[in-house]
Short mmCIF file of C-alpha atoms in Angstrom, two decimals:
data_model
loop_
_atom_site.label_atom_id
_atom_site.label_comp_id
_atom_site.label_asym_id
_atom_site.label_seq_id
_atom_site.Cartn_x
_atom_site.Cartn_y
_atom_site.Cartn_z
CA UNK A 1 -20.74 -8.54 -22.35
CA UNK A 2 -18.96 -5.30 -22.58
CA UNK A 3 -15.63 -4.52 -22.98
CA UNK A 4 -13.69 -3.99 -18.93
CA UNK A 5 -11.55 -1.07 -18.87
CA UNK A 6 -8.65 -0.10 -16.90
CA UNK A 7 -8.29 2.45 -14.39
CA UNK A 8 -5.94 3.85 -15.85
CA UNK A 9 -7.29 5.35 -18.63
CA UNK A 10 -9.65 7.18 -16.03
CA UNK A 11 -7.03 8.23 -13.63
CA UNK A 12 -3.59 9.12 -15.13
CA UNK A 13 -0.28 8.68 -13.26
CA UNK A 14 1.03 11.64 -11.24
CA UNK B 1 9.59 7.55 15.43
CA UNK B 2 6.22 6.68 14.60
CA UNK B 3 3.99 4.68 16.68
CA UNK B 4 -0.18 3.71 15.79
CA UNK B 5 -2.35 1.36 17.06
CA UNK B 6 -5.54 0.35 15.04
CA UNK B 7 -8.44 -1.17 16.15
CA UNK B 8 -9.80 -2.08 13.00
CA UNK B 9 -7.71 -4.83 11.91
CA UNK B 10 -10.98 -5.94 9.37
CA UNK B 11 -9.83 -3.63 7.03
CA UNK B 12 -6.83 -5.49 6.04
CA UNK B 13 -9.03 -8.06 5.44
CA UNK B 14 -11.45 -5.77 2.97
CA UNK B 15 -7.78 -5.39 0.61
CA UNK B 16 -6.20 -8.36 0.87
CA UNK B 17 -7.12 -10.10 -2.09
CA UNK B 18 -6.86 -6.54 -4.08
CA UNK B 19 -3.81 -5.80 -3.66
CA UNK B 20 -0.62 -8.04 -2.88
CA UNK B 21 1.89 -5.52 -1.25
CA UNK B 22 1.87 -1.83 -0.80
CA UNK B 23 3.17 1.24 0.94
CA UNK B 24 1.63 2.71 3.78
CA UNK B 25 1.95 6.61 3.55
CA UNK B 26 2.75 7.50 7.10
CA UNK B 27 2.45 11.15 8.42
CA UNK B 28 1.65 13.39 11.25
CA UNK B 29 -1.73 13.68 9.97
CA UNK B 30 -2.10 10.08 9.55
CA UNK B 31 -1.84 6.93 7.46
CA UNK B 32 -2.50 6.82 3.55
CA UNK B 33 -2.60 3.99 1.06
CA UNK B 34 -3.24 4.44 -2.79
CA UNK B 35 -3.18 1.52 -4.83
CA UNK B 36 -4.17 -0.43 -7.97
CA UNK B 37 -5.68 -4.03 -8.16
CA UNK B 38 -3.24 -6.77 -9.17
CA UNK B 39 -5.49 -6.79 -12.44
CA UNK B 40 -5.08 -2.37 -12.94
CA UNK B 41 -8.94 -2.02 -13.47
CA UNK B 42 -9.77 -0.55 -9.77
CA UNK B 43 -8.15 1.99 -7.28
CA UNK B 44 -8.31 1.32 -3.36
CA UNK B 45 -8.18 4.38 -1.38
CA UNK B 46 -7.79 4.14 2.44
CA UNK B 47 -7.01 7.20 4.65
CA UNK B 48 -7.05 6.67 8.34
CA UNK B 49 -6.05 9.55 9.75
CA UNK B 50 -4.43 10.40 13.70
CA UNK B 51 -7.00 10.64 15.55
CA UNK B 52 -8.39 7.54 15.18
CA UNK B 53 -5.61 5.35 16.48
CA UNK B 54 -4.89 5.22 20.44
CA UNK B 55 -2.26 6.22 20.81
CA UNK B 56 -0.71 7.56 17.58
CA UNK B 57 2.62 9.23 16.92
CA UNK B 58 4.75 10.43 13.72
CA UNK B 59 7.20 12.60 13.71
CA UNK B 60 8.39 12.60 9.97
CA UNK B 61 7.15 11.27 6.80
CA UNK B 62 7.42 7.50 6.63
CA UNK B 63 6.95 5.27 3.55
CA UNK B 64 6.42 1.70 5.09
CA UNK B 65 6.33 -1.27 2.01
CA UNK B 66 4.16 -3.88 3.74
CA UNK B 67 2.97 -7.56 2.07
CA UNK B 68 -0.62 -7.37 2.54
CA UNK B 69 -0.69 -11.18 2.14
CA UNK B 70 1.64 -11.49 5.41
CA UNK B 71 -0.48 -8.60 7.24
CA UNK B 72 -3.50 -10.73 6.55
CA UNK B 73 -2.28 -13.86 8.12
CA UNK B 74 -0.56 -12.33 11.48
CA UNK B 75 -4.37 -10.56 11.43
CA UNK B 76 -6.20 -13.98 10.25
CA UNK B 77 -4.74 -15.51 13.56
CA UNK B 78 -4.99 -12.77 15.89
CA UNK B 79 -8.62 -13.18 15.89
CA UNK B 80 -11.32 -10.42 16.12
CA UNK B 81 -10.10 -9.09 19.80
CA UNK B 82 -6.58 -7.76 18.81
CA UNK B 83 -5.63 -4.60 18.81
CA UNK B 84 -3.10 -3.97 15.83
CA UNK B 85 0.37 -1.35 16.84
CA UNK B 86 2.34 -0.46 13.82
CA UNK B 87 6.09 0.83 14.80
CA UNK B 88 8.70 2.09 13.35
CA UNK B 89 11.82 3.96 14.22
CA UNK B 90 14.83 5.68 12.84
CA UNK B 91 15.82 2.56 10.49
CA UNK B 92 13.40 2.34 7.62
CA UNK B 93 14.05 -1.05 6.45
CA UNK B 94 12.19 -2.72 9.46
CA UNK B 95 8.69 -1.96 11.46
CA UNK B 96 7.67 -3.97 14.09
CA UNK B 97 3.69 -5.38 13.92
CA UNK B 98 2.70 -5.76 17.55
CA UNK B 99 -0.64 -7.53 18.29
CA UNK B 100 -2.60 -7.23 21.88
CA UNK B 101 -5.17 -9.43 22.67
CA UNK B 102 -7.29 -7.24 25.42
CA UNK B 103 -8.85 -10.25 27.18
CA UNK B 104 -5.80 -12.43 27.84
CA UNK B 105 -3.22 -9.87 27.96
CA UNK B 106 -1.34 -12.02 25.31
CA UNK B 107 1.49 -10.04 22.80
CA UNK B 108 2.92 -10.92 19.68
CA UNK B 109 5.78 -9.15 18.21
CA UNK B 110 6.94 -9.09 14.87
CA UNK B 111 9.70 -7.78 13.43
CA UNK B 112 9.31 -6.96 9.43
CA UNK B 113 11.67 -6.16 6.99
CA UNK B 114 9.91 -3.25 4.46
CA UNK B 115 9.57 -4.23 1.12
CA UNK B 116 10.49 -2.16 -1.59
CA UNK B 117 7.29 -1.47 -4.41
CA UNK B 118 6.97 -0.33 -7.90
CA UNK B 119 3.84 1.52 -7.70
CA UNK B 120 2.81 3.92 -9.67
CA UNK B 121 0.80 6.91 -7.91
CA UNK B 122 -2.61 7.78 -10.14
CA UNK B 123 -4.26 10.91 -10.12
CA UNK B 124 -7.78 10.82 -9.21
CA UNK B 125 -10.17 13.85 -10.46
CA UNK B 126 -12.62 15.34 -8.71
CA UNK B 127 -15.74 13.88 -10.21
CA UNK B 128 -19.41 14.86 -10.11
CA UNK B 129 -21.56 11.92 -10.05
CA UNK B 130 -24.73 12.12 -11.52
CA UNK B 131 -26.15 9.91 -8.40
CA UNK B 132 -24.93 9.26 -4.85
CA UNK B 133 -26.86 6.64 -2.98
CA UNK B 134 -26.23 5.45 0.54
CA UNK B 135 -27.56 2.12 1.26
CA UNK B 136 -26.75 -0.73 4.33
CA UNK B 137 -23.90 -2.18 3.67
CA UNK B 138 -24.79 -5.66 4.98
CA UNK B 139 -27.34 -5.68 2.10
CA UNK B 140 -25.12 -4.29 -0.55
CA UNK B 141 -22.69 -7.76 0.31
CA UNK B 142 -26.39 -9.78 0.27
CA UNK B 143 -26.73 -8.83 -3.21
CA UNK B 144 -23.17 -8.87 -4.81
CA UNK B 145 -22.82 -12.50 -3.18
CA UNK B 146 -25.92 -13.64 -4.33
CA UNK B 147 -26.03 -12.63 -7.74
CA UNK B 148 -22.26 -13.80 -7.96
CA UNK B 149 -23.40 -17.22 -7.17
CA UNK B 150 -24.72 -17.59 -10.89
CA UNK B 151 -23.63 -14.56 -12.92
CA UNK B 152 -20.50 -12.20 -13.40
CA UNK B 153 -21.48 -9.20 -14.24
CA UNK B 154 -23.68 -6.36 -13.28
CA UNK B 155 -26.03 -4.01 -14.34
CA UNK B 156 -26.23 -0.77 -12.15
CA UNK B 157 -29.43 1.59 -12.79
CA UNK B 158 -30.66 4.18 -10.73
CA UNK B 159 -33.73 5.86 -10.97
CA UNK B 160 -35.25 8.63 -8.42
CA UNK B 161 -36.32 5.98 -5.62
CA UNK B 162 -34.25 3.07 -6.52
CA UNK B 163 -31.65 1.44 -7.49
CA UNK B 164 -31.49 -1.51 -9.30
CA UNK B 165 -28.84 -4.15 -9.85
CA UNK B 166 -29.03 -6.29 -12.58
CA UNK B 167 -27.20 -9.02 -14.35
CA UNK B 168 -27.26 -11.86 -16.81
CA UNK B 169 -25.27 -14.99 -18.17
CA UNK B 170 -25.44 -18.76 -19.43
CA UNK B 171 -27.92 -19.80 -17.22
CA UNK B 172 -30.43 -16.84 -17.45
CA UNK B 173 -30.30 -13.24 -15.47
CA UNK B 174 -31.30 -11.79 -11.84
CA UNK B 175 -31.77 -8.71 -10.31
CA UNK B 176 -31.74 -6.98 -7.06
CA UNK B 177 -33.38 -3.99 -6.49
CA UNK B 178 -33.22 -1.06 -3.04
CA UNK B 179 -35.14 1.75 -2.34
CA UNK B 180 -32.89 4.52 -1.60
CA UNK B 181 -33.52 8.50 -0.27
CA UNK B 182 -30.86 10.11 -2.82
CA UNK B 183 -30.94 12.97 -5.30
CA UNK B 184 -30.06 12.15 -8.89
CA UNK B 185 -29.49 14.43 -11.15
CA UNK B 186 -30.15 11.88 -13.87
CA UNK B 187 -30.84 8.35 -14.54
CA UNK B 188 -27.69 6.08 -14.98
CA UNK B 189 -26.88 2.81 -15.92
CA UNK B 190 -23.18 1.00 -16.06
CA UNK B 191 -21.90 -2.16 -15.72
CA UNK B 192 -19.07 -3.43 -13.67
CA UNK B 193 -17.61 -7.12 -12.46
CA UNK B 194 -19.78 -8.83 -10.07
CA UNK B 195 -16.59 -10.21 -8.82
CA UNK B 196 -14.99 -7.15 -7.91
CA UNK B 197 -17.82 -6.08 -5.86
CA UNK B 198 -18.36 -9.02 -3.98
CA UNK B 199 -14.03 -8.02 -3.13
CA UNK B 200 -15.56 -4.70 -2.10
CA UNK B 201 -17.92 -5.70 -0.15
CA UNK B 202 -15.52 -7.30 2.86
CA UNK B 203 -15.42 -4.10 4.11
CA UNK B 204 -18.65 -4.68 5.28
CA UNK B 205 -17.62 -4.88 8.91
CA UNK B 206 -16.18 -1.37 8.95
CA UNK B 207 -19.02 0.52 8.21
CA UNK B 208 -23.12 -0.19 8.52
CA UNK B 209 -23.43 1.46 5.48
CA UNK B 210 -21.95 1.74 1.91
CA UNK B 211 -22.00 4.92 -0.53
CA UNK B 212 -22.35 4.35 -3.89
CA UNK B 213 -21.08 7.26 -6.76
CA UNK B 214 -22.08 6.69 -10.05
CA UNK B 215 -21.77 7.87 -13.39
CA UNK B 216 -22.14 6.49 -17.10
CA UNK B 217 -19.01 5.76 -18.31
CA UNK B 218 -16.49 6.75 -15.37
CA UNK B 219 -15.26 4.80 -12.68
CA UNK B 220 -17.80 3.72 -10.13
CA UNK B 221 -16.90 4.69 -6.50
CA UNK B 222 -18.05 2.61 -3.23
CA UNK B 223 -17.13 4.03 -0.37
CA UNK B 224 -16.97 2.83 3.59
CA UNK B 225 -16.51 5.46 6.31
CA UNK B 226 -14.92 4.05 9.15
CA UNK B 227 -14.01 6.21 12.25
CA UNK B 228 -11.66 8.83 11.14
CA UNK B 229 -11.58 7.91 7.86
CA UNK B 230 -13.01 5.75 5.18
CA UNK B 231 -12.05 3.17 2.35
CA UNK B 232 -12.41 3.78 -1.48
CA UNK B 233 -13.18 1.83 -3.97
CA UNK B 234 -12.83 3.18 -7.60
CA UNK B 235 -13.66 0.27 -10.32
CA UNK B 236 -13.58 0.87 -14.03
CA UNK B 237 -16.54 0.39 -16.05
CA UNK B 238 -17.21 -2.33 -18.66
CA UNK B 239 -18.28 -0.17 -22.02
CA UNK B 240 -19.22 -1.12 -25.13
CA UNK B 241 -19.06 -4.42 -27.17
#
């Protein structure tokens, strides 16, 4: 099983 | 004063057990809702914009804060007939929710008090997948529910003619796999939560088909059109041990 990332560390806040 | 009515009352149902409360963007061009999960590992994107409500009116920027859990119930029990009016006008601590049911001529008004939400407003980059497959949507829900029954997690690879979604747990592994018409520009593979998807796939109803974007390593995107607009679904990926 791998590890589930957030969003946000895709997608930073405005 | 802003007035929309909305015959696609599904798509509450598609975000309801995403997201507990949010606002509702509203503009002259439209209505636009951003949002994380309750659990901050996906994005819903929904952008419905003017010209698909009958009739639908805005004359200045409104931020409506609206419980999505209380939405879904006054939906829930309108059944599938009901026409949904949002309105709102100079005082923006209320809206009124006003459902229609066509055949019986029956109306229900509700009068809601806006909620106030601590949201935090993500910026989402223009990304080029390295595929883009469009498959039925009915059958994307077939699989996510199925393989959900037994396993949590899955396995997305996509090669030039299909795409294949696999998965494994305690009690062995499964696999689903669709022929598709889309141009990669390279093979793929990432996982994501079975469980997340299956929440995706309510949208079902909106759209007869779904568009997947993927990538290694960023976010997946599945996306529903639905008439003058769509709904977005960015999920993080599971990496790594």
């Amino acid at each position: 099983q791998g590890k589930q990332r957030m969003i946000s560390s895709f997608f930073a806040p405005k | 004063l802003f007035h929309a009515r909305f015959e696609q009352a599904g798509l509450v149902d598609a975000i309801k057990d995403l997201i507990q409360d949010s606002d509702f963007h509203c503009r002259d061009s439209g209505i636009a809702l951003r949002n994380m999960d309750n659990s901050q590992v996906a994005v819903v994107v929904i952008l419905l914009e003017a010209g698909g409500f009958l009739p639908y009116h805005c004359d200045r920027r409104l931020n409506l804060g609206i419980s999505l859990t209380s939405l879904t119930k006054i939906v829930h029990y309108a059944g599938d007939e009901a026409t949904l009016a949002l309105k709102a006008n100079d005082n923006p601590d209320t809206f009124n929710l006003v459902l229609e049911c066509l055949q019986t001529g029956c109306i229900i008004k509700y009068d809601i008090k806006s909620r106030d939400i601590d949201q935090e407003h993500l910026e989402i980059p223009k990304t080029d997948y390295a595929a883009t497959i469009t498959i039925p949507s009915a059958e994307f829900q077939r699989i996510c529910r199925n393989l959900s029954q037994l396993l949590e997690s899955v396995a997305n690879e996509a090669s030039e003619e299909r795409i294949k979604f696999s998965s494994s747990g305690d009690i062995g592994s499964g696999s689903a796999t669709l022929r598709h018409n889309s141009d990669l520009t390279g093979p793929i593979a990432l996982t994501i939560s079975l469980k997340y998807l299956v929440n995706f796939s309510k949208a079902t109803a909106l759209s007869y088909s779904v568009t997947l974007s993927l990538s290694s390593e960023v976010p997946q995107l599945v996306e529903y059109k639905v008439e003058s607009g769509f709904a977005r679904f960015y999920f993080a990926p599971q990496i790594g041990e």
